[in-house]
Coordinates of C-alpha atoms in Angstrom, one line a residue:
Chain A
X1 CA 74.2 -29.8 -46.0
X2 CA 70.9 -28.0 -45.8
X3 CA 70.4 -26.1 -42.6
X4 CA 67.3 -27.1 -40.5
X5 CA 66.5 -23.5 -39.8
X6 CA 67.4 -20.6 -42.0
X7 CA 66.8 -17.1 -40.8
X8 CA 67.3 -14.6 -43.6
X9 CA 67.1 -10.9 -43.0
X10 CA 64.2 -11.0 -40.6
X11 CA 63.0 -8.0 -38.8
X12 CA 60.3 -7.1 -36.4
X13 CA 58.9 -3.6 -36.3
X14 CA 56.4 -2.5 -33.6
X15 CA 54.2 0.4 -34.6
X16 CA 52.1 2.6 -32.6
X17 CA 50.5 5.5 -34.5
X18 CA 53.4 7.3 -36.2
X19 CA 56.0 5.8 -33.9
X20 CA 57.8 2.7 -34.8
X21 CA 60.4 0.6 -33.0
X22 CA 62.6 -2.0 -34.6
X23 CA 63.0 -4.8 -32.1
X24 CA 64.8 -6.9 -34.6
X25 CA 66.4 -5.8 -37.9
X26 CA 68.1 -7.7 -40.7
X27 CA 69.0 -10.8 -38.7
X28 CA 70.6 -13.7 -40.6
X29 CA 71.7 -17.0 -39.2
X30 CA 71.2 -20.7 -39.8
X31 CA 71.1 -23.7 -37.6
X32 CA 72.2 -27.1 -38.8
X33 CA 70.4 -30.3 -37.8
X34 CA 71.8 -31.5 -34.4
X35 CA 73.4 -28.2 -33.6
X36 CA 73.0 -26.1 -30.5
X37 CA 72.9 -22.5 -31.6
X38 CA 73.2 -19.8 -28.9
X39 CA 71.7 -16.4 -29.1
X40 CA 73.1 -14.0 -26.5
X41 CA 72.3 -10.4 -25.7
X42 CA 71.2 -8.1 -23.0
X43 CA 67.6 -7.2 -22.2
X44 CA 65.9 -5.6 -25.1
X45 CA 68.4 -6.9 -27.6
X46 CA 65.6 -8.8 -29.5
X47 CA 66.8 -12.3 -28.8
X48 CA 63.4 -13.5 -27.3
X49 CA 61.5 -11.8 -30.2
X50 CA 63.5 -14.0 -32.6
X51 CA 62.5 -17.1 -30.6
X52 CA 58.9 -16.0 -30.8
X53 CA 59.0 -15.5 -34.5
X54 CA 60.4 -18.9 -35.0
X55 CA 57.8 -20.6 -32.9
X56 CA 54.9 -18.7 -34.4
X57 CA 54.1 -16.4 -31.5
X58 CA 55.0 -13.1 -33.3
X59 CA 55.1 -12.5 -37.0
X60 CA 58.1 -11.0 -38.7
X61 CA 57.6 -7.7 -40.5
X62 CA 60.4 -8.4 -43.0
X63 CA 62.7 -11.2 -44.2
X64 CA 62.1 -14.9 -44.3
X65 CA 62.3 -18.0 -42.0
X66 CA 62.8 -21.4 -43.6
X67 CA 62.4 -24.5 -41.6
X68 CA 63.7 -27.6 -43.5
X69 CA 63.4 -25.6 -46.7
X70 CA 59.8 -24.5 -46.2
X71 CA 58.8 -21.0 -45.3
X72 CA 57.4 -20.7 -41.8
X73 CA 55.4 -17.5 -42.5
X74 CA 53.3 -16.5 -45.5
X75 CA 52.4 -12.9 -44.8
X76 CA 51.2 -12.8 -41.3
X77 CA 50.1 -16.4 -41.2
X78 CA 52.2 -19.1 -39.5
X79 CA 52.4 -22.3 -41.5
X80 CA 52.2 -25.0 -39.0
X81 CA 54.2 -27.6 -41.0
X82 CA 53.9 -30.6 -38.8
X83 CA 52.3 -30.0 -35.4
X84 CA 54.6 -30.7 -32.5
X85 CA 57.7 -30.5 -34.6
X86 CA 58.9 -27.4 -32.9
X87 CA 58.6 -26.7 -29.2
X88 CA 59.7 -24.0 -26.7
X89 CA 60.8 -23.9 -23.1
X90 CA 60.4 -20.6 -21.3
X91 CA 62.4 -18.9 -18.6
X92 CA 60.0 -18.8 -15.7
X93 CA 58.5 -22.2 -14.9
X94 CA 56.3 -20.4 -12.3
X95 CA 54.3 -18.5 -14.9
X96 CA 54.5 -20.9 -17.8
X97 CA 52.7 -23.7 -16.1
X98 CA 48.9 -23.4 -15.5
X99 CA 48.5 -23.5 -11.7
X100 CA 45.1 -25.1 -11.9
X101 CA 46.2 -28.0 -14.1
X102 CA 47.7 -31.2 -12.8
X103 CA 51.1 -32.1 -14.1
X104 CA 49.7 -34.9 -16.3
X105 CA 47.4 -32.5 -18.2
X106 CA 50.2 -30.0 -18.5
X107 CA 52.5 -32.4 -20.1
X108 CA 49.8 -34.0 -22.3
X109 CA 48.4 -30.6 -23.5
X110 CA 50.6 -30.1 -26.6
X111 CA 49.3 -33.4 -28.0
X112 CA 45.9 -31.8 -28.6
X113 CA 47.4 -30.1 -31.7
X114 CA 48.3 -33.4 -33.2
X115 CA 46.1 -35.6 -35.5
X116 CA 44.1 -38.2 -33.6
X117 CA 46.2 -41.2 -34.6
X118 CA 49.4 -39.5 -33.7
X119 CA 48.0 -38.2 -30.5
X120 CA 47.1 -41.7 -29.4
X121 CA 50.4 -43.1 -30.4
X122 CA 52.4 -40.5 -28.5
X123 CA 50.2 -40.1 -25.5
X124 CA 50.2 -43.6 -24.2
X125 CA 50.6 -44.0 -20.4
X126 CA 53.8 -45.9 -21.1
X127 CA 55.3 -43.1 -23.0
X128 CA 54.1 -40.5 -20.4
X129 CA 55.6 -42.5 -17.6
X130 CA 58.9 -43.0 -19.4
X131 CA 59.1 -39.3 -20.2
X132 CA 58.3 -38.1 -16.6
X133 CA 61.0 -40.5 -15.2
X134 CA 63.4 -39.5 -17.9
X135 CA 63.3 -35.8 -16.9
X136 CA 64.0 -36.8 -13.3
X137 CA 60.5 -36.8 -11.8
X138 CA 58.4 -39.6 -10.5
X139 CA 55.2 -41.2 -11.8
X140 CA 53.3 -40.2 -8.7
X141 CA 54.1 -36.5 -9.4
X142 CA 51.7 -36.6 -12.4
X143 CA 48.8 -36.1 -10.1
X144 CA 50.1 -33.0 -8.4
X145 CA 49.8 -29.3 -9.1
X146 CA 52.7 -27.0 -10.2
X147 CA 52.9 -25.2 -6.8
X148 CA 53.9 -28.4 -5.1
X149 CA 57.2 -28.4 -7.0
X150 CA 60.5 -26.5 -6.7
X151 CA 61.7 -24.2 -9.5
X152 CA 64.0 -26.9 -10.9
X153 CA 61.3 -29.5 -10.8
X154 CA 58.9 -27.1 -12.5
X155 CA 61.4 -26.6 -15.3
X156 CA 61.6 -30.4 -15.7
X157 CA 57.9 -30.4 -16.1
X158 CA 58.2 -27.7 -18.8
X159 CA 60.8 -29.8 -20.6
X160 CA 58.6 -32.9 -20.5
X161 CA 55.8 -30.9 -22.0
X162 CA 58.0 -29.7 -24.8
X163 CA 59.2 -33.3 -25.5
X164 CA 55.9 -35.2 -25.5
X165 CA 55.3 -34.4 -29.2
X166 CA 58.7 -35.7 -30.1
X167 CA 60.0 -32.4 -31.6
X168 CA 63.0 -32.1 -33.8
X169 CA 63.7 -28.5 -32.9
X170 CA 63.4 -26.9 -29.5
X171 CA 63.7 -23.2 -28.6
X172 CA 65.1 -22.8 -25.1
X173 CA 64.5 -19.2 -23.9
X174 CA 66.6 -18.6 -20.8
X175 CA 65.7 -22.1 -19.5
X176 CA 67.9 -21.9 -16.4
X177 CA 68.0 -18.2 -15.6
X178 CA 65.6 -18.4 -12.8
X179 CA 67.3 -21.4 -11.1
X180 CA 70.0 -21.8 -8.5
X181 CA 73.5 -22.7 -9.7
X182 CA 73.3 -26.3 -8.4
X183 CA 69.8 -26.8 -9.9
X184 CA 70.9 -25.2 -13.2
X185 CA 73.7 -27.8 -13.4
X186 CA 71.1 -30.6 -13.3
X187 CA 68.9 -29.0 -15.9
X188 CA 71.8 -28.2 -18.3
X189 CA 73.0 -31.8 -18.0
X190 CA 69.5 -33.1 -18.7
X191 CA 69.1 -30.9 -21.8
X192 CA 72.5 -32.2 -23.1
X193 CA 71.5 -35.8 -22.5
X194 CA 68.1 -35.4 -24.1
X195 CA 69.6 -33.7 -27.1
X196 CA 71.9 -36.7 -27.7
X197 CA 69.2 -39.3 -27.1
X198 CA 66.6 -37.7 -29.3
X199 CA 68.7 -36.0 -32.0
X200 CA 67.4 -32.6 -31.0
X201 CA 68.4 -29.3 -32.5
X202 CA 68.4 -26.4 -30.0
X203 CA 68.2 -22.6 -30.3
X204 CA 69.5 -21.6 -26.9
X205 CA 68.6 -18.0 -25.9
X206 CA 70.5 -16.7 -22.9
X207 CA 72.1 -13.6 -21.4
X208 CA 74.6 -15.8 -19.6
X209 CA 77.9 -16.1 -21.4
X210 CA 79.2 -19.1 -19.4
X211 CA 76.0 -21.1 -20.1
X212 CA 76.2 -20.3 -23.8
X213 CA 79.9 -21.2 -23.9
X214 CA 79.2 -24.5 -22.2
X215 CA 76.1 -25.5 -24.1
X216 CA 76.5 -24.2 -27.7
X217 CA 78.4 -25.1 -30.9
X218 CA 77.9 -21.8 -32.6
X219 CA 76.5 -18.5 -31.4
X220 CA 75.4 -15.0 -32.4
X221 CA 75.8 -11.9 -30.3
X222 CA 72.9 -9.5 -30.4
X223 CA 72.7 -5.8 -29.6
X224 CA 69.8 -3.5 -30.2
X225 CA 68.0 -5.9 -32.5
X226 CA 71.0 -6.6 -34.7
X227 CA 73.5 -9.4 -34.8
X228 CA 77.0 -7.9 -34.2
X229 CA 78.9 -11.2 -34.4
X230 CA 78.3 -14.8 -35.4
X231 CA 80.7 -17.7 -35.2
X232 CA 81.7 -20.8 -33.3
X233 CA 81.7 -20.5 -29.6
X234 CA 85.4 -21.1 -29.4
X235 CA 86.2 -18.4 -31.9
X236 CA 84.0 -15.8 -30.3
X237 CA 85.3 -16.5 -26.8
X238 CA 88.9 -16.6 -27.7
X239 CA 89.0 -14.0 -30.3
X240 CA 86.0 -11.6 -30.1
X241 CA 86.1 -9.2 -33.0
X242 CA 83.2 -6.9 -32.3
X243 CA 83.7 -4.2 -29.6
X244 CA 80.4 -5.0 -28.0
X245 CA 81.2 -8.7 -27.7
X246 CA 84.5 -7.7 -26.1
X247 CA 82.6 -5.5 -23.5
X248 CA 80.2 -8.3 -22.8
X249 CA 83.1 -10.7 -22.2
X250 CA 85.1 -8.3 -20.0
X251 CA 82.0 -7.5 -17.9
X252 CA 81.4 -11.2 -17.1
X253 CA 82.3 -11.6 -13.4
X254 CA 84.6 -14.6 -13.3
X255 CA 85.8 -16.7 -10.4
X256 CA 89.2 -15.7 -11.6
X257 CA 88.5 -12.0 -11.6
X258 CA 91.2 -11.5 -9.0
X259 CA 94.6 -12.9 -9.0
X260 CA 94.7 -16.4 -10.5
X261 CA 96.4 -18.9 -8.3
X262 CA 98.7 -21.1 -10.3
X263 CA 98.2 -24.3 -8.2
X264 CA 94.6 -24.6 -8.8
X265 CA 94.0 -22.9 -12.1
X266 CA 93.1 -25.3 -14.8
X267 CA 94.3 -25.0 -18.3
X268 CA 90.9 -23.8 -19.2
X269 CA 90.9 -20.9 -16.8
X270 CA 94.4 -19.9 -17.9
X271 CA 93.2 -20.0 -21.5
X272 CA 90.2 -17.9 -20.4
X273 CA 92.2 -15.3 -18.6
X274 CA 94.7 -15.2 -21.5
X275 CA 91.9 -14.6 -24.0
X276 CA 90.5 -11.9 -21.7
X277 CA 93.7 -9.9 -21.5
X278 CA 94.3 -10.0 -25.2
Chain B
X1 CA 84.8 -4.5 14.3
X2 CA 81.8 -2.6 12.9
X3 CA 79.3 -5.5 13.0
X4 CA 79.5 -8.7 14.8
X5 CA 76.8 -11.4 14.5
X6 CA 77.3 -14.1 17.1
X7 CA 75.7 -17.5 17.1
X8 CA 72.5 -16.2 15.7
X9 CA 69.5 -18.5 15.5
X10 CA 66.2 -17.4 13.8
X11 CA 63.0 -19.4 13.7
X12 CA 59.8 -18.9 11.9
X13 CA 56.5 -20.3 13.1
X14 CA 53.9 -21.2 10.5
X15 CA 50.9 -23.2 11.5
X16 CA 52.3 -25.9 13.7
X17 CA 55.7 -25.9 12.1
X18 CA 58.8 -24.3 13.4
X19 CA 61.3 -23.5 10.7
X20 CA 64.8 -22.9 11.8
X21 CA 66.0 -20.4 9.1
X22 CA 69.3 -19.6 10.7
X23 CA 71.3 -21.8 13.1
X24 CA 74.4 -20.6 15.0
X25 CA 75.3 -18.0 12.4
X26 CA 78.4 -15.9 13.1
X27 CA 79.6 -13.2 10.7
X28 CA 81.7 -10.2 11.3
X29 CA 82.4 -7.1 9.2
X30 CA 85.2 -4.6 9.7
X31 CA 85.2 -1.0 8.8
X32 CA 85.6 -0.4 5.0
X33 CA 85.4 -4.1 4.2
X34 CA 83.2 -5.7 1.5
X35 CA 82.0 -9.1 2.7
X36 CA 80.1 -11.4 0.4
X37 CA 77.4 -13.6 1.8
X38 CA 76.9 -16.3 -0.8
X39 CA 74.3 -19.1 -0.9
X40 CA 71.4 -20.5 -2.9
X41 CA 67.7 -20.0 -2.2
X42 CA 66.9 -21.1 1.3
X43 CA 70.4 -20.6 2.6
X44 CA 69.4 -17.9 5.0
X45 CA 71.3 -15.0 3.4
X46 CA 68.4 -12.7 3.1
X47 CA 67.0 -13.6 6.5
X48 CA 70.4 -12.6 8.0
X49 CA 70.1 -9.1 6.3
X50 CA 66.5 -8.7 7.5
X51 CA 67.5 -9.7 11.1
X52 CA 70.2 -7.0 11.1
X53 CA 67.7 -4.4 9.9
X54 CA 65.0 -5.5 12.4
X55 CA 62.7 -6.2 9.5
X56 CA 61.7 -9.8 10.3
X57 CA 58.0 -10.7 10.1
X58 CA 56.0 -11.1 13.3
X59 CA 56.1 -14.9 13.1
X60 CA 59.9 -14.8 13.6
X61 CA 61.7 -15.3 16.8
X62 CA 65.3 -15.1 17.8
X63 CA 65.9 -17.8 20.5
X64 CA 69.7 -17.3 20.6
X65 CA 72.5 -15.0 19.5
X66 CA 73.5 -11.4 19.3
X67 CA 74.1 -8.7 16.7
X68 CA 76.5 -6.1 17.9
X69 CA 76.8 -2.9 15.9
X70 CA 79.4 -0.4 17.1
X71 CA 79.2 -2.1 20.5
X72 CA 75.4 -2.1 20.9
X73 CA 73.3 -5.2 20.7
X74 CA 70.8 -4.4 17.9
X75 CA 68.5 -7.1 19.0
X76 CA 67.6 -5.3 22.2
X77 CA 66.8 -1.9 20.6
X78 CA 63.3 -0.7 20.6
X79 CA 61.4 0.4 17.5
X80 CA 62.4 4.0 17.7
X81 CA 66.1 3.3 18.2
X82 CA 66.0 0.8 15.3
X83 CA 64.4 3.4 13.0
X84 CA 67.2 5.8 13.9
X85 CA 69.7 3.2 12.9
X86 CA 68.0 2.1 9.7
X87 CA 68.8 4.4 6.7
X88 CA 71.0 6.6 8.7
X89 CA 73.6 4.2 10.1
X90 CA 72.8 1.2 8.0
X91 CA 71.7 1.6 4.4
X92 CA 70.0 -1.0 2.3
X93 CA 69.8 -1.8 -1.4
X94 CA 67.5 -4.6 -2.6
X95 CA 67.3 -6.5 -5.8
X96 CA 64.4 -4.8 -7.5
X97 CA 65.0 -1.1 -7.7
X98 CA 61.5 -0.3 -8.9
X99 CA 59.9 -1.5 -5.6
X100 CA 62.4 0.5 -3.5
X101 CA 61.4 3.8 -5.1
X102 CA 58.2 5.8 -4.7
X103 CA 56.5 5.4 -8.1
X104 CA 54.8 8.9 -8.3
X105 CA 57.5 11.0 -6.7
X106 CA 60.3 12.7 -8.5
X107 CA 63.8 11.3 -7.9
X108 CA 65.2 14.5 -6.5
X109 CA 62.4 14.8 -4.0
X110 CA 62.7 11.2 -2.8
X111 CA 66.4 11.8 -2.1
X112 CA 65.9 15.2 -0.6
X113 CA 63.3 13.9 1.8
X114 CA 65.7 11.3 3.2
X115 CA 68.6 13.8 3.4
X116 CA 66.4 16.4 5.0
X117 CA 65.3 13.9 7.6
X118 CA 68.6 12.4 8.5
X119 CA 70.9 15.5 8.3
X120 CA 68.6 18.1 9.8
X121 CA 69.2 20.7 7.1
X122 CA 66.6 22.7 5.1
X123 CA 64.7 21.1 2.3
X124 CA 66.4 23.4 -0.2
X125 CA 69.9 22.4 1.0
X126 CA 68.8 18.8 1.0
X127 CA 67.7 19.0 -2.6
X128 CA 71.1 20.4 -3.6
X129 CA 72.7 17.6 -1.7
X130 CA 70.4 15.1 -3.6
X131 CA 71.7 16.4 -6.9
X132 CA 75.3 16.1 -5.7
X133 CA 74.7 12.5 -4.5
X134 CA 73.2 11.6 -7.9
X135 CA 76.5 12.9 -9.5
X136 CA 78.4 10.8 -7.0
X137 CA 76.8 7.6 -8.3
X138 CA 78.0 8.7 -11.7
X139 CA 74.7 9.8 -13.2
X140 CA 75.3 12.2 -16.0
X141 CA 73.1 15.3 -15.9
X142 CA 72.0 14.8 -12.3
X143 CA 69.7 17.9 -12.4
X144 CA 67.7 16.4 -15.2
X145 CA 67.5 13.0 -13.6
X146 CA 66.4 14.6 -10.3
X147 CA 63.3 15.9 -12.0
X148 CA 62.3 12.5 -13.4
X149 CA 60.1 9.8 -12.1
X150 CA 61.4 6.2 -11.5
X151 CA 59.5 4.8 -14.5
X152 CA 61.4 7.1 -16.8
X153 CA 64.7 5.5 -15.9
X154 CA 66.3 2.3 -17.0
X155 CA 67.0 -0.5 -14.5
X156 CA 70.6 0.4 -14.1
X157 CA 69.8 4.1 -13.5
X158 CA 67.2 3.1 -11.0
X159 CA 69.6 1.0 -9.1
X160 CA 72.1 3.9 -9.1
X161 CA 69.4 6.1 -7.6
X162 CA 68.7 3.4 -4.9
X163 CA 72.3 3.3 -4.1
X164 CA 72.4 7.1 -3.9
X165 CA 69.4 6.9 -1.6
X166 CA 71.0 4.3 0.6
X167 CA 74.3 6.2 0.7
X168 CA 72.8 9.6 1.3
X169 CA 72.8 9.6 5.1
X170 CA 75.7 8.5 4.7
X171 CA 75.7 5.1 6.4
X172 CA 78.6 3.2 7.9
X173 CA 77.2 -0.1 6.8
X174 CA 75.5 -0.8 3.5
X175 CA 73.5 -4.0 3.2
X176 CA 73.0 -4.9 -0.5
X177 CA 70.8 -7.9 -1.2
X178 CA 71.3 -9.2 -4.8
X179 CA 71.8 -5.6 -6.0
X180 CA 72.7 -6.5 -9.5
X181 CA 70.7 -9.7 -10.1
X182 CA 68.0 -8.0 -12.1
X183 CA 70.6 -6.1 -14.2
X184 CA 72.4 -6.9 -17.5
X185 CA 76.1 -7.9 -17.1
X186 CA 77.6 -4.7 -18.5
X187 CA 75.4 -2.7 -16.1
X188 CA 76.2 -5.1 -13.2
X189 CA 79.8 -4.5 -13.8
X190 CA 79.4 -0.7 -13.5
X191 CA 77.2 -1.0 -10.4
X192 CA 79.7 -3.2 -8.7
X193 CA 82.5 -0.8 -9.5
X194 CA 80.5 2.0 -8.1
X195 CA 79.9 0.2 -4.8
X196 CA 83.6 -0.6 -4.6
X197 CA 84.5 3.0 -5.1
X198 CA 82.1 4.1 -2.4
X199 CA 83.6 1.6 0.0
X200 CA 87.1 2.8 -0.8
X201 CA 86.3 6.5 -0.7
X202 CA 84.1 6.8 2.3
X203 CA 85.2 3.8 4.3
X204 CA 81.6 2.3 4.1
X205 CA 81.4 -1.3 5.0
X206 CA 79.3 -3.4 2.6
X207 CA 77.6 -6.7 3.2
X208 CA 77.0 -8.0 -0.3
X209 CA 74.4 -10.8 -0.5
X210 CA 74.5 -12.7 -3.7
X211 CA 74.1 -16.1 -5.3
X212 CA 76.8 -15.3 -7.8
X213 CA 80.3 -16.5 -7.0
X214 CA 81.6 -14.4 -9.9
X215 CA 80.3 -11.2 -8.2
X216 CA 82.0 -12.2 -5.0
X217 CA 85.3 -12.8 -6.7
X218 CA 85.1 -9.4 -8.4
X219 CA 84.4 -7.2 -5.4
X220 CA 84.6 -8.9 -2.0
X221 CA 87.5 -9.1 0.3
X222 CA 86.0 -11.9 2.5
X223 CA 83.2 -14.3 1.8
X224 CA 80.8 -16.3 4.0
X225 CA 79.3 -19.4 2.3
X226 CA 75.9 -20.3 3.7
X227 CA 73.9 -23.5 3.3
X228 CA 70.5 -24.3 4.8
X229 CA 70.8 -21.5 7.4
X230 CA 74.3 -22.2 8.5
X231 CA 77.7 -20.8 7.7
X232 CA 79.7 -23.7 6.3
X233 CA 82.9 -21.9 5.2
X234 CA 84.3 -18.4 5.6
X235 CA 87.6 -16.7 4.8
X236 CA 89.3 -14.4 2.4
X237 CA 87.7 -14.5 -1.1
X238 CA 91.0 -15.7 -2.6
X239 CA 91.2 -18.7 -0.2
X240 CA 87.6 -19.8 -0.2
X241 CA 87.2 -19.6 -4.0
X242 CA 90.5 -21.0 -4.9
X243 CA 91.1 -23.4 -2.1
X244 CA 87.6 -24.4 -1.0
X245 CA 87.6 -26.8 1.8
X246 CA 83.9 -27.5 2.5
X247 CA 82.4 -30.1 0.1
X248 CA 79.4 -27.7 -0.5
X249 CA 81.7 -24.9 -1.6
X250 CA 83.6 -27.2 -3.8
X251 CA 80.4 -28.6 -5.3
X252 CA 78.9 -25.1 -5.9
X253 CA 82.1 -24.1 -7.8
X254 CA 82.0 -27.4 -9.7
X255 CA 78.4 -26.8 -10.7
X256 CA 79.2 -23.5 -12.5
X257 CA 79.4 -23.8 -16.2
X258 CA 82.2 -21.2 -16.2
X259 CA 85.1 -23.6 -16.0
X260 CA 83.3 -26.7 -17.4
X261 CA 84.5 -28.4 -20.5
X262 CA 81.7 -28.3 -23.2
X263 CA 80.4 -31.8 -23.9
X264 CA 81.3 -33.1 -20.4
X265 CA 78.5 -33.2 -17.8
X266 CA 78.5 -30.6 -15.1
X267 CA 79.2 -31.9 -11.7
X268 CA 75.7 -31.3 -10.2
X269 CA 75.0 -31.8 -6.5
X270 CA 72.8 -34.8 -5.9
X271 CA 69.6 -34.5 -3.8
X272 CA 67.9 -31.5 -2.4
X273 CA 68.4 -29.0 0.4
X274 CA 67.2 -30.4 3.8
X275 CA 63.8 -29.6 5.1
X276 CA 64.3 -26.7 7.5
X277 CA 61.3 -27.8 9.6
X278 CA 63.1 -30.9 10.4
X279 CA 66.8 -30.3 10.5
X280 CA 69.1 -33.3 10.4
X281 CA 70.9 -34.2 13.6
X282 CA 74.3 -34.1 12.0
X283 CA 75.9 -32.0 9.3
X284 CA 73.2 -30.2 7.1
X285 CA 75.1 -31.2 3.9
X286 CA 75.7 -34.8 4.9
X287 CA 72.9 -36.3 2.8
X288 CA 74.2 -34.7 -0.4
X289 CA 77.9 -35.1 0.4
X290 CA 80.1 -37.5 -1.6
X291 CA 82.6 -37.8 1.3
X292 CA 80.5 -38.1 4.3
X293 CA 81.7 -40.1 7.3
X294 CA 79.6 -41.9 9.9
X295 CA 80.1 -39.0 12.3
X296 CA 78.7 -36.6 9.8
X297 CA 75.1 -37.8 10.2
X298 CA 75.5 -38.1 14.0
X299 CA 76.9 -34.8 15.1
X300 CA 76.9 -31.3 13.6
X301 CA 80.4 -29.9 12.9
X302 CA 81.3 -26.4 14.2
X303 CA 83.1 -23.7 12.3
X304 CA 86.9 -24.3 12.9
X305 CA 90.1 -23.2 11.4
X306 CA 91.1 -25.3 8.4
X307 CA 94.6 -25.5 7.2
X308 CA 95.6 -26.3 3.7
X309 CA 99.3 -25.8 3.2
X310 CA 99.9 -22.1 3.6
X311 CA 96.7 -20.4 4.4
X312 CA 93.9 -20.9 6.9
X313 CA 90.2 -20.1 6.9
X314 CA 87.2 -21.5 8.8
X315 CA 85.2 -24.5 7.8
X316 CA 82.4 -26.4 9.4
X317 CA 83.2 -29.9 8.3
X318 CA 84.4 -33.1 9.9
X319 CA 86.7 -33.7 7.0
X320 CA 88.2 -30.2 7.1
X321 CA 91.9 -30.2 6.4
X322 CA 93.7 -29.6 9.7
X323 CA 97.3 -29.4 10.8

């Protein structure tokens, strides 16, 4: 089967005078339709830069990106294949929502990139109301400003904004990193449900190993701009081959960091601690 | 007992509203112990730290409770006495290391200034001590780092410097408010180990404030779970995390993706935290609790011993398991 997104040898080099810095180099991976692909790494590993190159915010300095068989970049120009086909949700819902816009305008804004007929079809009041309630907010919230919402609610607004154009592919760049654990659980559940309902394909960028393990089918581990390991989530967690992946996994603070109590440890946690000690 | 917080209530006044940020909070820390204070935003964990340090804003009032540090009630100390306590007796480490450091002063001088002030030794001696304390937080080449400015260091290095700064007096109690939240996991691991070493070597007590149950499991001997300004459960880390008794603690652990099965929904907690301006009459968690009883909305439960087979810890819940 043809992958929806194919990343082949892409690199990003930042230059300043005679100095150059390779934020990303020689990265390959592909994402199948309907898959959730995780990109994990620490700060500065280049994971967000990859998300930006896919969504047209930064141009790659080498390699190629194919979306559904078509190149996304010709030289430094982003080919917008079909407007609204691809969307992104950022980490910080505080800074990614315009504080002076009402929720309704925020959610509707991406439609402006669409041709008039499509804009009209997708931007009906009915659709807007269905979407806002689907992400767990109320119709009366549409008239309010972002500051009137909690962090979790703001992220729901950002998700609605990403989905208004009916995208097929969504880049999620640390979508729950700024949220409390109990709020994160709601947002992750919502993202899973929406994926099923709308046949979405996700690129899930995160530094959180447990979130990646829970959300993704396959994943790539990044370090200093390169991918050190790619594979299914189960393979990488149970049998990490690369030394850096092993360090990442052993650094992860776990509820079972101390003595695991037999009574209440589930099969999963035993499996986890077994894979850790191996 | 090094520190004992007893039935502490803290209120903030803003416009006409009175916000009760802490209600009846009791926490104790023994010498050399690492105690985790865990909770989500708005749980009151940071307010607790600020109250101990006497750093509450002017609009705060403390209508009830006491904080006893080495037998003295901190709440009755004047500004000067508090200043003598802060930094020297009680050290602090905050989340963002950049804001805790002076941006245009070399690392060595920042440390030397504090040591010079607290230990009454010459500046030259203090500077030598500063270099030693950088080595103690496992900074390679401490002489070189001492000559650098904060912006020249990575986040992990900066947090080490802040810990060195906080430990330089050296204090008997270290209050660390989300000390590793801004750091990468591999660096977080090193910083936690470092704090653990310091506690073991010097007998420093640490109050570790965090939202991360994994961090608590890794380094804390005891844990205090806070929700909406109240302590809902407390006990040894082992007991609280592996045999949680309070529905909130259970729900919080259940909401973690760590142990969840991919493909199955996470057990998220319904509803939202209560409005602190208008605290419910009964249990603060009742409106979100799956097991609430009629009494839960009527009367607020107090922290009492729970019993669950072999071990005991304290829980504020009407449904706590009792003998």
